[in-house]
Structure formats: C-alpha cells, structure tokens
C-alpha cells in the first residue's frame, strides 16, 4: 500500500511539473523583453522542394548583414536560389556549412538585430536567454529498459549463445528484454553474422569514396526513376549534314561582319531552329502527358530544353519560344544558359516549363544512344557526333554505280517518345520530314524567324 501511495504522489508531482513547464513556455513565447537574437528559418521556395544543398555562404560569422542582403546560396534539384535576410544586424551563428543539406522549415543561422524583434515579423526569437529563472526541463523517461545484470535464460539458451560465442547480456540489450529465448539467440546471430559477412567483404574492397547523391544529381536520379514508368519508343535515323556544315561556315563569316554581338554559330543552333520549324507540322511531339487524368497537353510554345554537362552534374535549362526566335537569338541564349549553368546561376524560369528536350551527347562523343524522356515530356531527341561516312549522294535513293556514293558528314539522330500516346508512325514521319529539311537545305537567314 505504501509503495502504491508513493507512486501516486510521484505521478501527481510530475503532472504538476508538466503544467508549470507549459506555463513557463507560454510565458517565454509571448515575452518581448530584451529581444536581440533572431533565428532565421528557411521558408518554402516552391515547387514542392523539401530540402536544398548549401552551395556557399555569402556571409560569415561576425559579418554585418543588411536587410534583403544575400546570406547564402542554396541549390535545389531545379535551380540555385539566393536566400536573403529579413533583418539588419550581425551574423552570430551558422547551423550548417557549405555542401550541407538543410530541410525547408529548419533554422540555418542566427542574427543579432541589436534591437527588439516581435513575433509578428514571422521569425522565431531565441528569448529564453533573456528571461531569468527559466530552465530547460527534460521530461523523465519511464520506458522500461532491460537490466543486463538480471538476464534470465534457460540452460539450453545459454548453451546456444556459448556455441555462437555471443554475450547473453548483449542479446538482452539488443531486444530490450530480460527473458531471452533460443529464438532470440538465433535471430541475433543471423543479424550479426550478416553484418560480419558484409563487413568482411567491404574490408577486402579498396574503396575510394562513398558519395551521397544530392542536389542536381539527386534530381536526375528522381527524373530517371520516374521515366521507368513510361513505355518508350525509340527510332534512329542517319542524316547527311553536309549542307548544314557548309551553311554553318557561311553563316559564321556573315555574322563576323555584322554587329550581332556574337562571332560564331554552332551546328546546335541551326538544328534547334530546324527542329522547331518541323515541330509545327507535328505538334503532338511538343507536349506533356498526365498519367493521373490520362490526358496530354500540346503547347504552342517551343520551350526547347538543352541537356548540358557541367562540373556540378547534368543541367537541363530551356530556350523559351524558339518558334519566335532566329538563329542569332538562339545562339545568344545557348551561350548565356551555358555560362549560367557552369556557374550554377540558372534561374527557376530558365529551368522550368520545357516542352521537348534535345540531348547533344555528340558534342562529347558517341555515335548512338537511347535517350530517356525528361520531365514527362512527350519526346526527347538525341544527337550524335558528326563523322565522315560513305553515304548516298543527295537525291539518290538507290546505288546504281560508285558515282552514287560520296564521303560526307553524317550524324545519327535518335528519338525517344512516350508510346502511351505517341505512335511510331508519327515519330517516323517527323524524322523523315526533318531529314528532308536538313539534307536539302540550301541557305538559311540567321536574322529571320
């Protein structure tokens, strides 16, 4: 009876302490006396992003910070974003360093504002330091733990543990129980044996490093996982690009004499424009599919994504409204996006709302690839490197003599399409049309849409 009475009293005291603690916390949260240190929280930056990587701190501890000045730059799986300060003051503490991942809604630094900051301004203030007589209280844990000195096991169980050279107390601690059975011993042995085997195998391997996939590469990982659910149809065609190569040289000389602001034209810029022109006859390829509603949206805008290899990983910005741009405009935007991608300064607008993708893997090397759909788009176009090959002369469909052959610049273009709503015939017709345009082009005005 005495023991039960004591437990009842202890329970009542603990309950009262919780009430007092809640009252104290309520007082702390509403007090506004002597407030100086404000903790900055990373608010939602949109598009369902849950965490970001810190690419660099633009301010260090001890630096003065002005309102709306950039504190740090973060990289989501889509774009780089500058996080600005809502307050003026001195940066006194950082909760994370460069290359760390931080979650949306978590605190990332503290700023000494040198004046009072109220709760209505949206940031939580570390006030407990300014309120005397308030201590942090950790509630007692009453979870029952296994007592290593009071482990019970049958002789057979102890013998089995000895056979496996296992510590019976370690097993009790692992399962958080005092009564150990033979089944517990067997299970513990299997778990630890598996760990030992893996450990032994890893010790034999000369591992260079283990890398956490995050940031841009995590975005690519997610995108490729999503693409696994899309039934792809691939089509490959060899294109004679002899005329395009010739026209590119002519355009390069023409542009050098103009005041366009650039001194070069790439094959990529010409192909982007020719692809856009051909898309007008096959608008279904410039679309996105919604699996939830089994509908697809066809876009008038040709926002063509360009896959770019950077030291930070694969980035896929897009050139907006290519159908309304000339080759000069396209070349300028390509250069601009490339420079921004290399410096991790692409904006969200430059990353989002693409409608079709071009992967020019041939700029690095490779004569054939099977590109994967990006961002639920209907089509992706893979372009190989240009190489000299024996091919039919332009306009010749059948070999009658060696005179029908020539050594010319050729490239392979491979298409990948969402076969849920784009059929093979449509893709073949698009390829046939583009092939005709590329192989029969005589000239192109770089200043004309």
Coordinates of C-alpha atoms in Angstrom, one line a residue:
X1 CA 0.0 0.0 0.0
X2 CA 2.8 2.4 0.9
X3 CA 4.5 1.8 -2.4
X4 CA 1.3 2.5 -4.4
X5 CA 0.8 5.6 -2.4
X6 CA 4.3 6.9 -3.2
X7 CA 3.8 6.2 -6.9
X8 CA 0.6 8.1 -6.9
X9 CA 2.3 11.1 -5.2
X10 CA 5.2 11.0 -7.7
X11 CA 2.7 10.9 -10.6
X12 CA 0.9 13.9 -9.3
X13 CA 4.1 15.9 -8.9
X14 CA 5.2 15.0 -12.4
X15 CA 1.9 16.1 -13.8
X16 CA 2.1 19.5 -12.0
X17 CA 5.7 20.0 -13.3
X18 CA 4.4 19.5 -16.8
X19 CA 1.8 22.1 -16.3
X20 CA 4.3 24.5 -14.8
X21 CA 6.6 23.9 -17.7
X22 CA 3.9 24.6 -20.2
X23 CA 3.0 27.8 -18.4
X24 CA 6.7 28.8 -18.4
X25 CA 7.0 28.1 -22.1
X26 CA 3.9 30.1 -22.8
X27 CA 5.5 33.0 -20.9
X28 CA 8.6 32.6 -22.9
X29 CA 6.8 32.6 -26.3
X30 CA 4.9 35.8 -25.5
X31 CA 7.6 37.8 -23.7
X32 CA 9.2 40.5 -25.8
X33 CA 11.7 41.9 -23.3
X34 CA 15.3 42.4 -24.3
X35 CA 15.0 40.6 -27.6
X36 CA 18.1 40.7 -29.8
X37 CA 19.0 37.3 -31.3
X38 CA 16.7 36.1 -34.1
X39 CA 16.8 32.7 -35.7
X40 CA 16.3 32.6 -39.4
X41 CA 14.2 29.8 -40.9
X42 CA 14.4 28.5 -44.4
X43 CA 11.0 29.1 -45.8
X44 CA 9.3 27.3 -48.7
X45 CA 10.9 28.2 -52.1
X46 CA 8.2 26.5 -54.1
X47 CA 7.7 23.5 -56.4
X48 CA 7.3 21.0 -53.5
X49 CA 11.0 21.2 -52.7
X50 CA 11.7 19.6 -49.2
X51 CA 15.4 20.2 -48.9
X52 CA 18.3 22.1 -50.5
X53 CA 22.0 22.0 -50.6
X54 CA 24.1 25.0 -49.4
X55 CA 26.4 25.8 -52.3
X56 CA 28.0 28.7 -50.5
X57 CA 27.6 31.1 -47.6
X58 CA 27.8 34.7 -48.8
X59 CA 28.2 36.0 -45.2
X60 CA 30.4 34.6 -42.4
X61 CA 30.0 34.7 -38.6
X62 CA 30.8 38.3 -37.5
X63 CA 29.8 39.9 -40.8
X64 CA 27.4 42.7 -40.8
X65 CA 24.1 41.9 -42.6
X66 CA 21.7 44.4 -44.2
X67 CA 18.0 43.7 -44.8
X68 CA 17.4 41.9 -48.1
X69 CA 21.1 41.1 -48.4
X70 CA 22.0 37.6 -49.5
X71 CA 23.0 35.3 -46.7
X72 CA 23.7 32.2 -48.6
X73 CA 23.0 30.5 -51.9
X74 CA 21.2 27.1 -52.0
X75 CA 20.8 24.6 -54.8
X76 CA 17.5 22.7 -55.1
X77 CA 17.1 19.9 -57.5
X78 CA 16.0 22.5 -60.1
X79 CA 17.8 25.8 -59.6
X80 CA 20.1 27.9 -57.5
X81 CA 18.4 30.4 -55.1
X82 CA 19.8 33.3 -53.1
X83 CA 18.4 33.3 -49.5
X84 CA 18.2 36.9 -48.3
X85 CA 18.0 38.3 -44.8
X86 CA 14.8 39.9 -43.4
X87 CA 16.8 41.8 -40.8
X88 CA 19.8 44.0 -40.4
X89 CA 22.4 43.1 -37.8
X90 CA 25.4 40.8 -37.3
X91 CA 25.5 37.1 -38.2
X92 CA 26.4 35.4 -35.0
X93 CA 25.8 31.7 -35.7
X94 CA 25.5 29.3 -38.6
X95 CA 23.7 26.0 -38.2
X96 CA 25.1 24.4 -41.4
X97 CA 28.1 24.7 -43.6
X98 CA 28.8 24.6 -47.4
X99 CA 27.7 21.4 -49.1
X100 CA 25.3 20.5 -46.2
X101 CA 21.7 19.6 -46.9
X102 CA 19.1 21.6 -45.0
X103 CA 15.3 21.0 -44.9
X104 CA 12.7 23.5 -45.6
X105 CA 11.3 24.9 -42.4
X106 CA 14.6 24.4 -40.4
X107 CA 16.8 27.1 -38.9
X108 CA 20.0 27.9 -40.7
X109 CA 21.5 30.9 -38.8
X110 CA 21.2 33.5 -36.0
X111 CA 21.4 37.2 -36.4
X112 CA 21.9 39.8 -33.7
X113 CA 19.5 42.5 -34.7
X114 CA 20.6 44.9 -32.0
X115 CA 17.0 45.8 -31.3
X116 CA 13.7 44.3 -30.4
X117 CA 12.0 42.0 -32.9
X118 CA 8.4 40.9 -32.3
X119 CA 6.8 37.6 -33.2
X120 CA 4.5 39.3 -35.7
X121 CA 7.5 39.7 -38.0
X122 CA 7.5 36.0 -38.8
X123 CA 10.7 34.7 -37.2
X124 CA 11.1 32.8 -34.0
X125 CA 13.3 34.6 -31.5
X126 CA 15.6 32.9 -29.0
X127 CA 14.2 34.5 -25.9
X128 CA 15.0 32.0 -23.2
X129 CA 18.5 33.5 -22.8
X130 CA 16.9 36.8 -21.8
X131 CA 14.4 35.6 -19.3
X132 CA 15.8 34.8 -15.8
X133 CA 14.6 31.9 -13.7
X134 CA 13.6 29.6 -16.6
X135 CA 15.5 26.4 -17.0
X136 CA 15.2 23.9 -19.8
X137 CA 13.4 20.8 -18.4
X138 CA 13.8 17.3 -19.9
X139 CA 10.9 15.1 -19.0
X140 CA 11.8 11.9 -17.3
X141 CA 11.6 8.8 -19.4
X142 CA 9.8 5.9 -17.8
X143 CA 10.4 3.4 -20.6
X144 CA 11.4 0.1 -19.2
X145 CA 14.9 -0.9 -20.1
X146 CA 16.5 -4.3 -19.9
X147 CA 18.7 -4.9 -16.9
X148 CA 21.9 -6.5 -18.0
X149 CA 22.6 -7.9 -14.5
X150 CA 19.2 -9.7 -14.3
X151 CA 19.0 -11.6 -17.6
X152 CA 17.0 -14.8 -17.5
X153 CA 17.7 -17.6 -19.9
X154 CA 17.3 -21.4 -19.9
X155 CA 20.4 -23.6 -19.8
X156 CA 19.7 -24.6 -23.4
X157 CA 19.6 -20.9 -24.4
X158 CA 22.8 -20.1 -22.6
X159 CA 24.5 -23.1 -24.3
X160 CA 23.4 -21.9 -27.7
X161 CA 24.8 -18.5 -27.0
X162 CA 28.1 -20.0 -26.0
X163 CA 28.2 -22.1 -29.2
X164 CA 27.8 -18.9 -31.2
X165 CA 30.3 -17.1 -28.9
X166 CA 27.6 -14.5 -28.1
X167 CA 27.2 -12.4 -25.0
X168 CA 23.8 -13.1 -23.4
X169 CA 23.7 -9.5 -21.9
X170 CA 24.3 -8.0 -25.4
X171 CA 21.3 -10.0 -26.7
X172 CA 19.1 -8.8 -23.9
X173 CA 20.1 -5.2 -24.5
X174 CA 19.5 -5.6 -28.3
X175 CA 16.0 -6.9 -27.8
X176 CA 15.3 -4.8 -24.7
X177 CA 14.1 -7.7 -22.7
X178 CA 15.3 -9.7 -19.7
X179 CA 13.9 -13.1 -20.7
X180 CA 16.0 -14.5 -23.6
X181 CA 14.9 -17.4 -25.7
X182 CA 16.7 -19.7 -28.1
X183 CA 14.9 -17.9 -30.9
X184 CA 16.3 -14.6 -29.7
X185 CA 19.8 -16.1 -29.8
X186 CA 19.3 -17.5 -33.3
X187 CA 17.9 -14.2 -34.7
X188 CA 20.7 -12.1 -33.1
X189 CA 23.3 -14.5 -34.5
X190 CA 21.8 -14.3 -38.1
X191 CA 21.7 -10.5 -37.9
X192 CA 25.2 -10.1 -36.7
X193 CA 26.6 -12.8 -39.0
X194 CA 25.1 -10.9 -42.0
X195 CA 26.8 -7.7 -40.7
X196 CA 30.1 -9.5 -40.3
X197 CA 30.0 -11.0 -43.8
X198 CA 29.3 -7.6 -45.3
X199 CA 32.0 -6.0 -43.2
X200 CA 34.4 -8.7 -44.2
X201 CA 33.6 -8.2 -47.9
X202 CA 33.9 -4.4 -47.6
X203 CA 37.3 -4.7 -45.9
X204 CA 38.6 -6.7 -48.9
X205 CA 37.5 -3.9 -51.3
X206 CA 39.7 -0.9 -51.8
X207 CA 37.0 1.8 -51.7
X208 CA 37.9 5.2 -52.9
X209 CA 34.9 7.0 -51.5
X210 CA 31.2 6.8 -50.8
X211 CA 29.2 9.7 -52.2
X212 CA 25.8 10.8 -51.1
X213 CA 23.6 11.6 -54.2
X214 CA 22.2 15.1 -53.6
X215 CA 21.3 18.3 -55.3
X216 CA 21.3 18.2 -59.1
X217 CA 22.4 14.6 -59.3
X218 CA 19.5 13.7 -57.0
X219 CA 17.1 15.5 -59.3
X220 CA 18.5 13.4 -62.2
X221 CA 18.1 10.3 -60.1
X222 CA 14.4 11.1 -59.4
X223 CA 13.7 12.0 -63.0
X224 CA 15.2 8.8 -64.3
X225 CA 13.2 6.8 -61.7
X226 CA 10.0 8.5 -62.9
X227 CA 10.9 7.7 -66.5
X228 CA 10.9 4.0 -65.8
X229 CA 7.1 4.0 -65.7
X230 CA 7.0 5.5 -69.3
X231 CA 6.9 3.0 -72.2
X232 CA 9.4 4.4 -74.6
X233 CA 9.5 4.0 -78.4
X234 CA 12.9 4.7 -79.9
X235 CA 13.7 5.5 -83.5
X236 CA 17.1 6.1 -85.1
X237 CA 18.0 7.7 -88.4
X238 CA 21.3 8.6 -90.2
X239 CA 21.3 12.2 -91.5
X240 CA 23.6 13.6 -94.2
X241 CA 24.5 17.0 -92.7
X242 CA 27.0 18.0 -95.4
X243 CA 24.9 21.0 -96.4
X244 CA 24.3 22.1 -92.8
X245 CA 28.1 22.1 -92.2
X246 CA 28.6 24.2 -95.3
X247 CA 25.9 26.7 -94.4
X248 CA 27.3 27.0 -90.9
X249 CA 30.6 28.1 -92.3
X250 CA 28.9 30.6 -94.5
X251 CA 26.9 32.0 -91.6
X252 CA 30.0 32.2 -89.4
X253 CA 31.6 34.5 -91.9
X254 CA 28.4 36.5 -92.4
X255 CA 27.9 37.0 -88.7
X256 CA 31.5 38.1 -88.1
X257 CA 30.9 41.0 -90.4
X258 CA 27.7 42.0 -88.7
X259 CA 27.0 43.8 -85.4
X260 CA 25.1 40.9 -83.9
X261 CA 27.2 40.7 -80.8
X262 CA 28.5 37.2 -81.4
X263 CA 31.2 35.8 -83.6
X264 CA 30.2 32.2 -84.1
X265 CA 27.3 30.0 -85.0
X266 CA 27.1 26.3 -83.9
X267 CA 25.6 23.3 -85.6
X268 CA 23.4 23.0 -82.5
X269 CA 21.8 26.4 -83.0
X270 CA 20.9 25.6 -86.6
X271 CA 19.5 22.2 -85.7
X272 CA 17.4 23.7 -82.8
X273 CA 15.8 26.1 -85.3
X274 CA 15.1 23.4 -87.9
X275 CA 13.6 21.1 -85.3
X276 CA 11.3 23.9 -84.1
X277 CA 10.2 24.6 -87.7
X278 CA 9.4 20.9 -88.2
X279 CA 7.5 20.6 -84.9
X280 CA 4.9 23.0 -86.3
X281 CA 3.7 20.1 -88.5
X282 CA 3.8 17.6 -85.7
X283 CA 2.6 19.5 -82.6
X284 CA 1.9 16.3 -80.6
X285 CA 5.6 15.9 -80.0
X286 CA 5.7 19.2 -78.2
X287 CA 3.6 18.0 -75.3
X288 CA 3.3 16.5 -71.8
X289 CA 1.3 13.6 -70.5
X290 CA -0.7 13.5 -67.3
X291 CA -0.9 9.9 -66.1
X292 CA -3.5 10.8 -63.4
X293 CA -6.1 12.0 -65.9
X294 CA -4.8 10.1 -69.0
X295 CA -4.6 13.4 -70.9
X296 CA -1.9 15.2 -72.7
X297 CA -1.3 18.9 -73.2
X298 CA 0.0 20.2 -76.5
X299 CA 1.9 23.5 -76.3
X300 CA 2.2 26.4 -78.8
X301 CA 5.4 27.5 -77.1
X302 CA 8.5 25.6 -78.3
X303 CA 10.4 25.8 -75.0
X304 CA 13.3 23.5 -76.1
X305 CA 15.4 22.0 -73.2
X306 CA 19.1 21.6 -73.8
X307 CA 20.9 19.0 -71.8
X308 CA 24.2 20.5 -70.5
X309 CA 27.1 18.7 -68.9
X310 CA 28.6 20.8 -66.1
X311 CA 31.1 20.1 -63.2
X312 CA 28.0 20.1 -60.9
X313 CA 26.1 17.5 -62.9
X314 CA 23.6 17.4 -65.7
X315 CA 21.5 20.6 -66.0
X316 CA 18.6 20.9 -68.5
X317 CA 17.6 24.6 -69.0
X318 CA 15.4 25.6 -71.8
X319 CA 15.3 28.3 -74.5
X320 CA 11.8 29.8 -74.4
X321 CA 9.7 30.4 -77.5
X322 CA 12.2 29.1 -80.1
X323 CA 9.4 29.3 -82.7
X324 CA 9.6 33.1 -82.4
X325 CA 13.4 33.4 -82.4
X326 CA 16.0 33.5 -85.2
X327 CA 19.3 31.6 -85.2
X328 CA 21.2 34.6 -83.8
X329 CA 18.8 34.8 -80.8
X330 CA 19.1 31.0 -80.2
X331 CA 22.9 31.2 -80.3
X332 CA 23.0 34.0 -77.8
X333 CA 20.6 32.2 -75.4
X334 CA 22.7 29.0 -75.7
X335 CA 25.8 30.8 -74.7
X336 CA 24.0 32.6 -71.9
X337 CA 22.5 29.4 -70.5
X338 CA 25.8 27.6 -70.8
X339 CA 27.7 30.2 -68.8
X340 CA 25.0 30.3 -66.1
X341 CA 24.9 26.5 -65.9
X342 CA 28.7 26.4 -65.4
X343 CA 28.4 28.9 -62.6
X344 CA 25.3 27.4 -61.1
X345 CA 23.4 30.6 -61.6
X346 CA 20.4 29.4 -63.6
X347 CA 17.1 30.8 -62.5
X348 CA 13.9 28.8 -61.9
X349 CA 12.3 30.3 -65.0
X350 CA 15.3 29.0 -67.1
X351 CA 14.8 25.5 -65.7
X352 CA 11.1 25.1 -65.7
X353 CA 8.3 24.8 -68.3
X354 CA 10.3 23.0 -71.0
X355 CA 8.2 21.2 -73.7
X356 CA 10.7 19.0 -75.6
X357 CA 14.4 18.1 -75.0
X358 CA 17.5 17.9 -77.1
X359 CA 20.5 15.9 -75.8
X360 CA 23.5 16.7 -77.9
X361 CA 25.7 14.0 -76.4
X362 CA 27.7 14.0 -79.7
X363 CA 29.4 17.2 -78.5
X364 CA 31.3 15.0 -76.1
X365 CA 31.4 11.8 -78.2
X366 CA 29.3 8.9 -79.2
X367 CA 27.5 7.7 -82.4
X368 CA 24.4 6.2 -80.9
X369 CA 22.3 6.5 -77.7
X370 CA 18.8 5.8 -76.5
X371 CA 17.8 8.9 -74.6
X372 CA 15.3 8.8 -71.8
X373 CA 12.2 11.0 -71.5
X374 CA 12.7 14.1 -69.3
X375 CA 10.1 15.8 -67.1
X376 CA 7.0 13.9 -68.5
X377 CA 7.6 15.4 -72.0
X378 CA 6.4 13.5 -75.0
X379 CA 9.7 13.4 -76.9
X380 CA 13.4 13.7 -76.5
X381 CA 15.9 14.0 -79.4
X382 CA 19.5 12.6 -79.1
X383 CA 22.1 14.0 -81.5
X384 CA 25.4 12.1 -82.1
X385 CA 28.7 13.4 -83.1
X386 CA 29.4 14.3 -86.8
X387 CA 31.6 11.8 -88.7
X388 CA 32.8 11.3 -92.2
X389 CA 31.0 8.3 -93.7
X390 CA 30.3 6.8 -97.1
X391 CA 26.7 7.6 -98.0
X392 CA 24.3 8.1 -100.9
X393 CA 24.6 11.4 -102.7
X394 CA 21.8 13.9 -102.0
X395 CA 18.7 12.9 -104.1
X396 CA 19.9 9.4 -104.8
X397 CA 17.7 6.6 -103.4
X398 CA 19.4 3.5 -104.8
X399 CA 23.0 2.6 -105.7
X400 CA 23.5 2.1 -109.4
X401 CA 27.2 2.8 -109.5
X402 CA 30.0 4.1 -107.3
X403 CA 29.2 7.5 -108.6
X404 CA 26.1 7.4 -106.5
X405 CA 28.2 7.4 -103.3
X406 CA 30.2 10.1 -101.6
X407 CA 32.1 10.7 -98.4
X408 CA 30.1 13.2 -96.4
X409 CA 29.5 14.5 -92.9
X410 CA 26.8 12.3 -91.2
X411 CA 25.2 12.1 -87.8
X412 CA 22.7 9.8 -86.1
X413 CA 19.6 11.3 -84.6
X414 CA 17.7 9.1 -82.1
X415 CA 14.2 9.9 -80.9
X416 CA 12.6 8.7 -77.7
X417 CA 8.8 9.1 -77.4
X418 CA 6.1 8.3 -74.9
X419 CA 4.4 5.4 -76.5
X420 CA 1.3 5.8 -74.4
X421 CA 0.0 8.4 -76.8
X422 CA 2.6 9.0 -79.5
X423 CA 2.7 6.2 -82.1
X424 CA 5.7 5.1 -84.1
X425 CA 4.3 6.3 -87.4
X426 CA 4.2 9.9 -86.1
X427 CA 7.8 9.7 -85.0
X428 CA 8.9 8.2 -88.3
X429 CA 7.1 10.9 -90.2
X430 CA 8.7 13.6 -88.2
X431 CA 12.1 12.1 -88.7
X432 CA 11.5 11.7 -92.4
X433 CA 10.4 15.4 -92.7
X434 CA 13.4 16.7 -90.6
X435 CA 15.8 14.5 -92.7
X436 CA 14.4 16.1 -95.9
X437 CA 14.8 19.6 -94.4
X438 CA 18.4 19.0 -93.2
X439 CA 19.6 17.3 -96.4
X440 CA 18.1 19.7 -98.9
X441 CA 18.6 23.0 -97.2
X442 CA 20.4 25.5 -99.5
X443 CA 20.6 28.5 -97.3
X444 CA 19.1 30.0 -94.1
X445 CA 18.8 33.6 -93.0
X446 CA 20.2 33.8 -89.4
X447 CA 18.3 37.0 -88.8
X448 CA 15.0 35.7 -89.9
X449 CA 12.4 33.8 -87.8

